[in-house]
PDB file of N, CA and C in Angstrom:
ATOM      1  N   THR G   1      89.565  96.390 124.098  1.00 43.00           N
ATOM      2  CA  THR G   1      89.104  95.036 123.822  1.00 43.00           C
ATOM      3  C   THR G   1      89.982  94.040 124.561  1.00 43.00           C
ATOM      4  N   THR G   2      89.552  92.810 124.615  1.00 46.00           N
ATOM      5  CA  THR G   2      90.298  91.802 125.345  1.00 46.00           C
ATOM      6  C   THR G   2      91.462  91.229 124.558  1.00 46.00           C
ATOM      7  N   ASN G   3      91.444  91.329 123.252  1.00 53.00           N
ATOM      8  CA  ASN G   3      92.479  90.722 122.420  1.00 53.00           C
ATOM      9  C   ASN G   3      93.363  91.755 121.735  1.00 53.00           C
ATOM     10  N   GLU G   4      93.627  92.908 122.381  1.00 48.00           N
ATOM     11  CA  GLU G   4      94.421  93.957 121.728  1.00 48.00           C
ATOM     12  C   GLU G   4      95.823  93.471 121.422  1.00 48.00           C
ATOM     13  N   LYS G   5      96.338  93.858 120.260  1.00 48.00           N
ATOM     14  CA  LYS G   5      97.686  93.530 119.822  1.00 48.00           C
ATOM     15  C   LYS G   5      98.426  94.826 119.548  1.00 48.00           C
ATOM     16  N   PRO G   6      99.765  94.825 119.649  1.00 45.00           N
ATOM     17  CA  PRO G   6     100.493  96.036 119.250  1.00 45.00           C
ATOM     18  C   PRO G   6     100.161  96.360 117.803  1.00 45.00           C
ATOM     19  N   PHE G   7      99.988  97.644 117.468  1.00 46.00           N
ATOM     20  CA  PHE G   7      99.535  98.046 116.143  1.00 46.00           C
ATOM     21  C   PHE G   7     100.440  97.538 115.031  1.00 46.00           C
ATOM     22  N   GLN G   8     101.767  97.548 115.216  1.00 48.00           N
ATOM     23  CA  GLN G   8     102.659  97.142 114.134  1.00 48.00           C
ATOM     24  C   GLN G   8     102.478  95.672 113.755  1.00 48.00           C
ATOM     25  N   GLU G   9     101.870  94.850 114.602  1.00 63.00           N
ATOM     26  CA  GLU G   9     101.605  93.450 114.293  1.00 63.00           C
ATOM     27  C   GLU G   9     100.173  93.254 113.809  1.00 63.00           C
ATOM     28  N   CYS G  10      99.451  94.317 113.705  1.00 70.00           N
ATOM     29  CA  CYS G  10      98.018  94.267 113.510  1.00 70.00           C
ATOM     30  C   CYS G  10      97.645  94.882 112.167  1.00 70.00           C
ATOM     31  N   LYS G  11      96.817  94.199 111.367  1.00 76.00           N
ATOM     32  CA  LYS G  11      96.383  94.786 110.100  1.00 76.00           C
ATOM     33  C   LYS G  11      95.108  94.121 109.621  1.00 76.00           C
ATOM     34  N   ASP G  12      94.426  94.801 108.712  1.00 79.00           N
ATOM     35  CA  ASP G  12      93.273  94.227 108.028  1.00 79.00           C
ATOM     36  C   ASP G  12      93.777  93.553 106.753  1.00 79.00           C
ATOM     37  N   HIS G  13      93.198  92.425 106.417  1.00 81.00           N
ATOM     38  CA  HIS G  13      93.577  91.728 105.197  1.00 81.00           C
ATOM     39  C   HIS G  13      92.747  92.244 104.028  1.00 81.00           C
ATOM     40  N   ALA G  14      93.389  92.426 102.898  1.00 75.00           N
ATOM     41  CA  ALA G  14      92.770  93.043 101.725  1.00 75.00           C
ATOM     42  C   ALA G  14      91.619  92.216 101.145  1.00 75.00           C
ATOM     43  N   HIS G  15      91.568  90.922 101.410  1.00 79.00           N
ATOM     44  CA  HIS G  15      90.533  90.068 100.816  1.00 79.00           C
ATOM     45  C   HIS G  15      89.214  90.095 101.582  1.00 79.00           C
ATOM     46  N   PHE G  16      89.150  90.896 102.648  1.00 85.00           N
ATOM     47  CA  PHE G  16      87.933  91.042 103.437  1.00 85.00           C
ATOM     48  C   PHE G  16      87.511  92.501 103.410  1.00 85.00           C
ATOM     49  N   ASN G  17      86.219  92.769 103.376  1.00 87.00           N
ATOM     50  CA  ASN G  17      85.705  94.134 103.494  1.00 87.00           C
ATOM     51  C   ASN G  17      85.547  94.402 104.987  1.00 87.00           C
ATOM     52  N   CYS G  18      86.686  94.669 105.654  1.00 86.00           N
ATOM     53  CA  CYS G  18      86.719  94.759 107.107  1.00 86.00           C
ATOM     54  C   CYS G  18      85.906  95.925 107.650  1.00 86.00           C
ATOM     55  N   ARG G  19      85.876  97.028 106.940  1.00 84.00           N
ATOM     56  CA  ARG G  19      85.083  98.159 107.416  1.00 84.00           C
ATOM     57  C   ARG G  19      83.607  97.770 107.479  1.00 84.00           C
ATOM     58  N   LEU G  20      83.107  97.084 106.454  1.00 90.00           N
ATOM     59  CA  LEU G  20      81.710  96.640 106.439  1.00 90.00           C
ATOM     60  C   LEU G  20      81.469  95.587 107.524  1.00 90.00           C
ATOM     61  N   ILE G  21      82.401  94.683 107.690  1.00 91.00           N
ATOM     62  CA  ILE G  21      82.270  93.659 108.737  1.00 91.00           C
ATOM     63  C   ILE G  21      82.129  94.319 110.105  1.00 91.00           C
ATOM     64  N   ALA G  22      82.957  95.319 110.378  1.00 89.00           N
ATOM     65  CA  ALA G  22      82.883  96.027 111.658  1.00 89.00           C
ATOM     66  C   ALA G  22      81.578  96.806 111.788  1.00 89.00           C
ATOM     67  N   GLU G  23      81.171  97.499 110.710  1.00 90.00           N
ATOM     68  CA  GLU G  23      79.933  98.282 110.741  1.00 90.00           C
ATOM     69  C   GLU G  23      78.713  97.397 110.980  1.00 90.00           C
ATOM     70  N   GLU G  24      78.731  96.179 110.442  1.00 93.00           N
ATOM     71  CA  GLU G  24      77.604  95.255 110.584  1.00 93.00           C
ATOM     72  C   GLU G  24      77.653  94.475 111.906  1.00 93.00           C
ATOM     73  N   GLY G  25      78.719  94.682 112.687  1.00 94.00           N
ATOM     74  CA  GLY G  25      78.838  93.987 113.973  1.00 94.00           C
ATOM     75  C   GLY G  25      79.214  92.526 113.847  1.00 94.00           C
ATOM     76  N   ASP G  26      79.911  92.172 112.770  1.00 94.00           N
ATOM     77  CA  ASP G  26      80.270  90.780 112.516  1.00 94.00           C
ATOM     78  C   ASP G  26      81.704  90.420 112.889  1.00 94.00           C
ATOM     79  N   CYS G  27      82.355  91.221 113.736  1.00 93.00           N
ATOM     80  CA  CYS G  27      83.748  90.954 114.106  1.00 93.00           C
ATOM     81  C   CYS G  27      83.922  89.632 114.856  1.00 93.00           C
ATOM     82  N   GLU G  28      82.859  89.193 115.529  1.00 95.00           N
ATOM     83  CA  GLU G  28      82.953  87.945 116.296  1.00 95.00           C
ATOM     84  C   GLU G  28      82.511  86.724 115.493  1.00 95.00           C
ATOM     85  N   ALA G  29      82.164  86.926 114.217  1.00 94.00           N
ATOM     86  CA  ALA G  29      81.748  85.809 113.362  1.00 94.00           C
ATOM     87  C   ALA G  29      82.937  84.898 113.079  1.00 94.00           C
ATOM     88  N   TYR G  30      82.635  83.658 112.759  1.00 93.00           N
ATOM     89  CA  TYR G  30      83.668  82.666 112.478  1.00 93.00           C
ATOM     90  C   TYR G  30      83.788  82.397 110.981  1.00 93.00           C
ATOM     91  N   THR G  31      84.993  82.089 110.532  1.00 90.00           N
ATOM     92  CA  THR G  31      85.208  81.647 109.159  1.00 90.00           C
ATOM     93  C   THR G  31      84.853  80.161 109.079  1.00 90.00           C
ATOM     94  N   GLU G  32      84.891  79.613 107.874  1.00 90.00           N
ATOM     95  CA  GLU G  32      84.606  78.183 107.703  1.00 90.00           C
ATOM     96  C   GLU G  32      85.641  77.304 108.393  1.00 90.00           C
ATOM     97  N   HIS G  33      86.819  77.895 108.739  1.00 91.00           N
ATOM     98  CA  HIS G  33      87.886  77.147 109.416  1.00 91.00           C
ATOM     99  C   HIS G  33      87.878  77.390 110.925  1.00 91.00           C
ATOM    100  N   GLY G  34      86.846  78.085 111.433  1.00 92.00           N
ATOM    101  CA  GLY G  34      86.706  78.290 112.861  1.00 92.00           C
ATOM    102  C   GLY G  34      87.495  79.461 113.430  1.00 92.00           C
ATOM    103  N   GLU G  35      88.000  80.346 112.560  1.00 92.00           N
ATOM    104  CA  GLU G  35      88.753  81.503 113.029  1.00 92.00           C
ATOM    105  C   GLU G  35      87.799  82.682 113.239  1.00 92.00           C
ATOM    106  N   VAL G  36      88.019  83.449 114.299  1.00 93.00           N
ATOM    107  CA  VAL G  36      87.214  84.639 114.546  1.00 93.00           C
ATOM    108  C   VAL G  36      87.701  85.735 113.594  1.00 93.00           C
ATOM    109  N   ILE G  37      86.810  86.270 112.772  1.00 92.00           N
ATOM    110  CA  ILE G  37      87.194  87.231 111.730  1.00 92.00           C
ATOM    111  C   ILE G  37      87.908  88.444 112.318  1.00 92.00           C
ATOM    112  N   GLY G  38      87.394  89.004 113.408  1.00 90.00           N
ATOM    113  CA  GLY G  38      88.005  90.188 114.003  1.00 90.00           C
ATOM    114  C   GLY G  38      89.387  89.939 114.576  1.00 90.00           C
ATOM    115  N   ASP G  39      89.645  88.729 115.060  1.00 89.00           N
ATOM    116  CA  ASP G  39      90.953  88.403 115.634  1.00 89.00           C
ATOM    117  C   ASP G  39      91.981  88.056 114.570  1.00 89.00           C
ATOM    118  N   THR G  40      91.528  87.538 113.430  1.00 88.00           N
ATOM    119  CA  THR G  40      92.451  86.996 112.439  1.00 88.00           C
ATOM    120  C   THR G  40      92.594  87.852 111.188  1.00 88.00           C
ATOM    121  N   PHE G  41      91.492  88.396 110.662  1.00 88.00           N
ATOM    122  CA  PHE G  41      91.536  89.055 109.368  1.00 88.00           C
ATOM    123  C   PHE G  41      91.217  90.551 109.384  1.00 88.00           C
ATOM    124  N   CYS G  42      90.496  91.017 110.375  1.00 87.00           N
ATOM    125  CA  CYS G  42      90.061  92.426 110.417  1.00 87.00           C
ATOM    126  C   CYS G  42      90.451  93.068 111.745  1.00 87.00           C
ATOM    127  N   GLN G  43      91.689  92.914 112.107  1.00 85.00           N
ATOM    128  CA  GLN G  43      92.150  93.341 113.424  1.00 85.00           C
ATOM    129  C   GLN G  43      92.041  94.845 113.642  1.00 85.00           C
ATOM    130  N   VAL G  44      92.347  95.644 112.626  1.00 79.00           N
ATOM    131  CA  VAL G  44      92.299  97.096 112.775  1.00 79.00           C
ATOM    132  C   VAL G  44      90.852  97.569 112.849  1.00 79.00           C
ATOM    133  N   SER G  45      90.036  97.190 111.875  1.00 84.00           N
ATOM    134  CA  SER G  45      88.644  97.641 111.810  1.00 84.00           C
ATOM    135  C   SER G  45      87.827  97.155 113.000  1.00 84.00           C
ATOM    136  N   CYS G  46      88.175  96.001 113.557  1.00 87.00           N
ATOM    137  CA  CYS G  46      87.431  95.441 114.681  1.00 87.00           C
ATOM    138  C   CYS G  46      88.010  95.852 116.034  1.00 87.00           C
ATOM    139  N   GLY G  47      88.980  96.768 116.024  1.00 83.00           N
ATOM    140  CA  GLY G  47      89.499  97.316 117.275  1.00 83.00           C
ATOM    141  C   GLY G  47      90.375  96.387 118.076  1.00 83.00           C
ATOM    142  N   ARG G  48      91.094  95.506 117.409  1.00 82.00           N
ATOM    143  CA  ARG G  48      91.967  94.576 118.126  1.00 82.00           C
ATOM    144  C   ARG G  48      93.393  95.116 118.280  1.00 82.00           C
ATOM    145  N   CYS G  49      93.621  96.376 117.897  1.00 74.00           N
ATOM    146  CA  CYS G  49      94.959  96.957 117.912  1.00 74.00           C
ATOM    147  C   CYS G  49      95.046  98.065 118.950  1.00 74.00           C
ATOM    148  N   SER G  50      96.229  98.276 119.449  1.00 62.00           N
ATOM    149  CA  SER G  50      96.472  99.412 120.336  1.00 62.00           C
ATOM    150  C   SER G  50      97.713 100.129 119.838  1.00 62.00           C
ATOM    151  N   ALA G  51      97.800 101.404 120.122  1.00 53.00           N
ATOM    152  CA  ALA G  51      98.962 102.190 119.709  1.00 53.00           C
ATOM    153  C   ALA G  51      99.020 103.454 120.532  1.00 53.00           C
ATOM    154  N   ALA G  52     100.223 103.918 120.799  1.00 54.00           N
ATOM    155  CA  ALA G  52     100.392 105.163 121.540  1.00 54.00           C
ATOM    156  C   ALA G  52     100.319 106.352 120.596  1.00 54.00           C
ATOM    157  N   ASP G  53     100.738 106.171 119.352  1.00 63.00           N
ATOM    158  CA  ASP G  53     100.815 107.262 118.397  1.00 63.00           C
ATOM    159  C   ASP G  53     100.037 106.922 117.130  1.00 63.00           C
ATOM    160  N   ASP G  54      99.769 107.946 116.328  1.00 70.00           N
ATOM    161  CA  ASP G  54      99.165 107.729 115.020  1.00 70.00           C
ATOM    162  C   ASP G  54     100.147 106.952 114.152  1.00 70.00           C
ATOM    163  N   GLN G  55      99.616 106.049 113.323  1.00 73.00           N
ATOM    164  CA  GLN G  55     100.468 105.222 112.486  1.00 73.00           C
ATOM    165  C   GLN G  55      99.805 104.994 111.141  1.00 73.00           C
ATOM    166  N   ILE G  56     100.623 104.634 110.145  1.00 77.00           N
ATOM    167  CA  ILE G  56     100.120 104.340 108.804  1.00 77.00           C
ATOM    168  C   ILE G  56     101.024 103.296 108.159  1.00 77.00           C
ATOM    169  N   PHE G  57     100.437 102.348 107.422  1.00 76.00           N
ATOM    170  CA  PHE G  57     101.235 101.390 106.665  1.00 76.00           C
ATOM    171  C   PHE G  57     100.421 100.849 105.508  1.00 76.00           C
ATOM    172  N   ALA G  58     101.127 100.297 104.525  1.00 77.00           N
ATOM    173  CA  ALA G  58     100.503  99.697 103.348  1.00 77.00           C
ATOM    174  C   ALA G  58     100.567  98.176 103.474  1.00 77.00           C
ATOM    175  N   ASP G  59      99.682  97.481 102.749  1.00 77.00           N
ATOM    176  CA  ASP G  59      99.664  96.023 102.826  1.00 77.00           C
ATOM    177  C   ASP G  59     100.871  95.387 102.154  1.00 77.00           C
ATOM    178  N   LEU G  60     101.507  96.088 101.210  1.00 77.00           N
ATOM    179  CA  LEU G  60     102.725  95.606 100.545  1.00 77.00           C
ATOM    180  C   LEU G  60     103.790  96.692 100.626  1.00 77.00           C
ATOM    181  N   SER G  61     105.038  96.311 100.507  1.00 73.00           N
ATOM    182  CA  SER G  61     106.103  97.317 100.527  1.00 73.00           C
ATOM    183  C   SER G  61     106.454  97.806  99.128  1.00 73.00           C
ATOM    184  N   CYS G  62     105.974  97.096  98.086  1.00 76.00           N
ATOM    185  CA  CYS G  62     106.275  97.488  96.717  1.00 76.00           C
ATOM    186  C   CYS G  62     105.094  97.099  95.827  1.00 76.00           C
ATOM    187  N   TYR G  63     104.769  97.974  94.874  1.00 74.00           N
ATOM    188  CA  TYR G  63     103.655  97.728  93.958  1.00 74.00           C
ATOM    189  C   TYR G  63     104.147  97.801  92.515  1.00 74.00           C
ATOM    190  N   SER G  64     103.515  97.006  91.647  1.00 74.00           N
ATOM    191  CA  SER G  64     103.878  97.037  90.241  1.00 74.00           C
ATOM    192  C   SER G  64     103.242  98.255  89.578  1.00 74.00           C
ATOM    193  N   PHE G  65     103.615  98.524  88.337  1.00 69.00           N
ATOM    194  CA  PHE G  65     103.051  99.656  87.609  1.00 69.00           C
ATOM    195  C   PHE G  65     101.662  99.356  87.050  1.00 69.00           C
ATOM    196  N   ALA G  66     101.298  98.088  86.997  1.00 71.00           N
ATOM    197  CA  ALA G  66      99.978  97.712  86.495  1.00 71.00           C
ATOM    198  C   ALA G  66      98.916  98.077  87.523  1.00 71.00           C
ATOM    199  N   LYS G  67      97.658  98.017  87.091  1.00 74.00           N
ATOM    200  CA  LYS G  67      96.589  98.261  88.054  1.00 74.00           C
ATOM    201  C   LYS G  67      96.679  97.220  89.161  1.00 74.00           C
ATOM    202  N   GLN G  68      96.782  97.703  90.396  1.00 76.00           N
ATOM    203  CA  GLN G  68      96.903  96.807  91.528  1.00 76.00           C
ATOM    204  C   GLN G  68      96.209  97.457  92.719  1.00 76.00           C
ATOM    205  N   GLU G  69      95.430  96.686  93.452  1.00 78.00           N
ATOM    206  CA  GLU G  69      94.752  97.226  94.628  1.00 78.00           C
ATOM    207  C   GLU G  69      95.775  97.542  95.710  1.00 78.00           C
ATOM    208  N   ILE G  70      95.676  98.723  96.273  1.00 76.00           N
ATOM    209  CA  ILE G  70      96.561  99.153  97.350  1.00 76.00           C
ATOM    210  C   ILE G  70      95.710  99.353  98.592  1.00 76.00           C
ATOM    211  N   THR G  71      96.084  98.693  99.674  1.00 78.00           N
ATOM    212  CA  THR G  71      95.373  98.854 100.932  1.00 78.00           C
ATOM    213  C   THR G  71      96.255  99.618 101.899  1.00 78.00           C
ATOM    214  N   ILE G  72      95.769 100.767 102.348  1.00 77.00           N
ATOM    215  CA  ILE G  72      96.474 101.586 103.324  1.00 77.00           C
ATOM    216  C   ILE G  72      95.691 101.513 104.627  1.00 77.00           C
ATOM    217  N   THR G  73      96.373 101.187 105.703  1.00 76.00           N
ATOM    218  CA  THR G  73      95.747 101.131 107.012  1.00 76.00           C
ATOM    219  C   THR G  73      96.371 102.223 107.862  1.00 76.00           C
ATOM    220  N   PHE G  74      95.536 102.984 108.556  1.00 75.00           N
ATOM    221  CA  PHE G  74      96.071 104.051 109.394  1.00 75.00           C
ATOM    222  C   PHE G  74      95.278 104.156 110.678  1.00 75.00           C
ATOM    223  N   LEU G  75      95.924 104.703 111.689  1.00 72.00           N
ATOM    224  CA  LEU G  75      95.295 104.924 112.972  1.00 72.00           C
ATOM    225  C   LEU G  75      95.520 106.371 113.347  1.00 72.00           C
ATOM    226  N   ASN G  76      94.445 107.100 113.506  1.00 72.00           N
ATOM    227  CA  ASN G  76      94.490 108.489 113.939  1.00 72.00           C
ATOM    228  C   ASN G  76      93.577 108.577 115.154  1.00 72.00           C
ATOM    229  N   ARG G  77      94.166 108.592 116.328  1.00 67.00           N
ATOM    230  CA  ARG G  77      93.385 108.545 117.561  1.00 67.00           C
ATOM    231  C   ARG G  77      92.556 109.808 117.795  1.00 67.00           C
ATOM    232  N   SER G  78      92.961 110.934 117.230  1.00 68.00           N
ATOM    233  CA  SER G  78      92.235 112.189 117.444  1.00 68.00           C
ATOM    234  C   SER G  78      92.031 112.911 116.124  1.00 68.00           C
ATOM    235  N   PRO G  79      91.234 112.358 115.201  1.00 71.00           N
ATOM    236  CA  PRO G  79      91.053 113.009 113.906  1.00 71.00           C
ATOM    237  C   PRO G  79      90.326 114.343 114.047  1.00 71.00           C
ATOM    238  N   GLU G  80      90.737 115.295 113.233  1.00 75.00           N
ATOM    239  CA  GLU G  80      90.086 116.592 113.188  1.00 75.00           C
ATOM    240  C   GLU G  80      89.494 116.791 111.803  1.00 75.00           C
ATOM    241  N   HIS G  81      88.576 117.738 111.669  1.00 77.00           N
ATOM    242  CA  HIS G  81      87.825 117.925 110.431  1.00 77.00           C
ATOM    243  C   HIS G  81      88.710 118.048 109.191  1.00 77.00           C
ATOM    244  N   GLY G  82      89.830 118.742 109.256  1.00 80.00           N
ATOM    245  CA  GLY G  82      90.663 118.967 108.079  1.00 80.00           C
ATOM    246  C   GLY G  82      91.737 117.924 107.831  1.00 80.00           C
ATOM    247  N   ASP G  83      91.815 116.846 108.616  1.00 81.00           N
ATOM    248  CA  ASP G  83      92.851 115.823 108.444  1.00 81.00           C
ATOM    249  C   ASP G  83      92.564 114.958 107.218  1.00 81.00           C
ATOM    250  N   TRP G  84      93.600 114.621 106.480  1.00 83.00           N
ATOM    251  CA  TRP G  84      93.444 113.761 105.311  1.00 83.00           C
ATOM    252  C   TRP G  84      94.688 112.906 105.146  1.00 83.00           C
ATOM    253  N   VAL G  85      94.575 111.841 104.370  1.00 81.00           N
ATOM    254  CA  VAL G  85      95.691 110.958 104.054  1.00 81.00           C
ATOM    255  C   VAL G  85      95.810 110.896 102.535  1.00 81.00           C
ATOM    256  N   GLY G  86      97.038 110.940 102.032  1.00 83.00           N
ATOM    257  CA  GLY G  86      97.275 110.885 100.598  1.00 83.00           C
ATOM    258  C   GLY G  86      98.320 109.841 100.243  1.00 83.00           C
ATOM    259  N   VAL G  87      98.247 109.336  99.026  1.00 81.00           N
ATOM    260  CA  VAL G  87      99.221 108.377  98.509  1.00 81.00           C
ATOM    261  C   VAL G  87     100.015 109.076  97.412  1.00 81.00           C
ATOM    262  N   TYR G  88     101.342 109.066  97.549  1.00 85.00           N
ATOM    263  CA  TYR G  88     102.242 109.721  96.604  1.00 85.00           C
ATOM    264  C   TYR G  88     103.219 108.698  96.035  1.00 85.00           C
ATOM    265  N   PRO G  89     103.768 108.951  94.854  1.00 83.00           N
ATOM    266  CA  PRO G  89     104.795 108.060  94.313  1.00 83.00           C
ATOM    267  C   PRO G  89     105.989 107.973  95.266  1.00 83.00           C
ATOM    268  N   ALA G  90     106.656 106.838  95.296  1.00 78.00           N
ATOM    269  CA  ALA G  90     107.758 106.590  96.227  1.00 78.00           C
ATOM    270  C   ALA G  90     108.880 107.610  96.123  1.00 78.00           C
ATOM    271  N   PHE G  91     109.153 108.108  94.939  1.00 83.00           N
ATOM    272  CA  PHE G  91     110.295 109.004  94.768  1.00 83.00           C
ATOM    273  C   PHE G  91     109.887 110.467  94.699  1.00 83.00           C
ATOM    274  N   SER G  92     108.762 110.818  95.309  1.00 86.00           N
ATOM    275  CA  SER G  92     108.316 112.216  95.334  1.00 86.00           C
ATOM    276  C   SER G  92     109.309 113.059  96.131  1.00 86.00           C
ATOM    277  N   ASP G  93     109.466 114.309  95.721  1.00 87.00           N
ATOM    278  CA  ASP G  93     110.310 115.262  96.437  1.00 87.00           C
ATOM    279  C   ASP G  93     109.599 115.643  97.728  1.00 87.00           C
ATOM    280  N   LEU G  94     110.185 115.326  98.878  1.00 85.00           N
ATOM    281  CA  LEU G  94     109.534 115.571 100.158  1.00 85.00           C
ATOM    282  C   LEU G  94     109.329 117.050 100.458  1.00 85.00           C
ATOM    283  N   THR G  95     110.056 117.922  99.764  1.00 88.00           N
ATOM    284  CA  THR G  95     109.866 119.360  99.983  1.00 88.00           C
ATOM    285  C   THR G  95     108.814 119.943  99.049  1.00 88.00           C
ATOM    286  N   ASN G  96     108.439 119.183  98.001  1.00 88.00           N
ATOM    287  CA  ASN G  96     107.424 119.632  97.051  1.00 88.00           C
ATOM    288  C   ASN G  96     106.720 118.391  96.490  1.00 88.00           C
ATOM    289  N   LEU G  97     105.776 117.847  97.229  1.00 86.00           N
ATOM    290  CA  LEU G  97     105.156 116.575  96.871  1.00 86.00           C
ATOM    291  C   LEU G  97     104.355 116.609  95.581  1.00 86.00           C
ATOM    292  N   GLY G  98     103.798 117.749  95.236  1.00 86.00           N
ATOM    293  CA  GLY G  98     102.909 117.789  94.079  1.00 86.00           C
ATOM    294  C   GLY G  98     101.581 117.154  94.443  1.00 86.00           C
ATOM    295  N   GLY G  99     100.833 116.721  93.454  1.00 86.00           N
ATOM    296  CA  GLY G  99      99.521 116.128  93.704  1.00 86.00           C
ATOM    297  C   GLY G  99      99.606 114.661  94.074  1.00 86.00           C
ATOM    298  N   PRO G 100      98.756 114.209  94.988  1.00 89.00           N
ATOM    299  CA  PRO G 100      98.746 112.789  95.349  1.00 89.00           C
ATOM    300  C   PRO G 100      98.090 111.931  94.275  1.00 89.00           C
ATOM    301  N   ILE G 101      98.424 110.656  94.271  1.00 84.00           N
ATOM    302  CA  ILE G 101      97.771 109.681  93.389  1.00 84.00           C
ATOM    303  C   ILE G 101      96.327 109.491  93.850  1.00 84.00           C
ATOM    304  N   ALA G 102      96.131 109.458  95.158  1.00 83.00           N
ATOM    305  CA  ALA G 102      94.803 109.326  95.757  1.00 83.00           C
ATOM    306  C   ALA G 102      94.834 109.977  97.130  1.00 83.00           C
ATOM    307  N   TRP G 103      93.666 110.427  97.598  1.00 85.00           N
ATOM    308  CA  TRP G 103      93.590 111.012  98.945  1.00 85.00           C
ATOM    309  C   TRP G 103      92.173 110.863  99.490  1.00 85.00           C
ATOM    310  N   TYR G 104      92.050 110.897 100.813  1.00 82.00           N
ATOM    311  CA  TYR G 104      90.749 110.807 101.482  1.00 82.00           C
ATOM    312  C   TYR G 104      90.790 111.591 102.791  1.00 82.00           C
ATOM    313  N   TRP G 105      89.670 112.201 103.131  1.00 81.00           N
ATOM    314  CA  TRP G 105      89.527 112.841 104.434  1.00 81.00           C
ATOM    315  C   TRP G 105      89.493 111.748 105.498  1.00 81.00           C
ATOM    316  N   LEU G 106      90.073 111.985 106.648  1.00 75.00           N
ATOM    317  CA  LEU G 106      90.036 110.997 107.721  1.00 75.00           C
ATOM    318  C   LEU G 106      88.665 110.928 108.391  1.00 75.00           C
ATOM    319  N   CYS G 107      87.911 111.990 108.302  1.00 71.00           N
ATOM    320  CA  CYS G 107      86.575 112.013 108.927  1.00 71.00           C
ATOM    321  C   CYS G 107      85.472 111.956 107.878  1.00 71.00           C
ATOM    322  N   GLY G 108      85.664 111.205 106.832  1.00 63.00           N
ATOM    323  CA  GLY G 108      84.625 111.114 105.812  1.00 63.00           C
ATOM    324  C   GLY G 108      85.167 110.540 104.533  1.00 63.00           C
ATOM    325  N   ASN G 109      84.919 111.230 103.421  1.00 59.00           N
ATOM    326  CA  ASN G 109      85.398 110.758 102.135  1.00 59.00           C
ATOM    327  C   ASN G 109      85.841 111.954 101.304  1.00 59.00           C
ATOM    328  N   LYS G 110      86.077 111.778 100.036  1.00 60.00           N
ATOM    329  CA  LYS G 110      86.578 112.865  99.199  1.00 60.00           C
ATOM    330  C   LYS G 110      85.557 113.977  98.993  1.00 60.00           C
ATOM    331  N   LYS G 111      84.291 113.732  99.270  1.00 54.00           N
ATOM    332  CA  LYS G 111      83.251 114.741  99.046  1.00 54.00           C
ATOM    333  C   LYS G 111      82.999 115.607 100.258  1.00 54.00           C
ATOM    334  N   ASP G 112      83.524 115.253 101.420  1.00 41.00           N
ATOM    335  CA  ASP G 112      83.288 116.042 102.644  1.00 41.00           C
ATOM    336  C   ASP G 112      84.050 117.357 102.616  1.00 41.00           C
TER     337      ASP G 112
END
């Protein structure tokens, strides 16, 4: 794309359904303030990011124990059928993670 940004500076904002915006072809739509949605709020989903390697990050660095929406953004340039992403508690034992809090296939959803 013409407006690619380094991936670490690039993210989707949690208040927008960026995947749907991209699927509907609305990345070039404008907000009421004249901002292009794909350039400002849905940079990952609208393909405004570039990266040499696969990357993953969360929208916040710390979450409360109460119910709170968690947005995970990841880039996998070469996904394969068995690839998945999981969310684990911060203090999980890295040698024995146990079960994730949530997980999804990279090429589909939990039912694939």
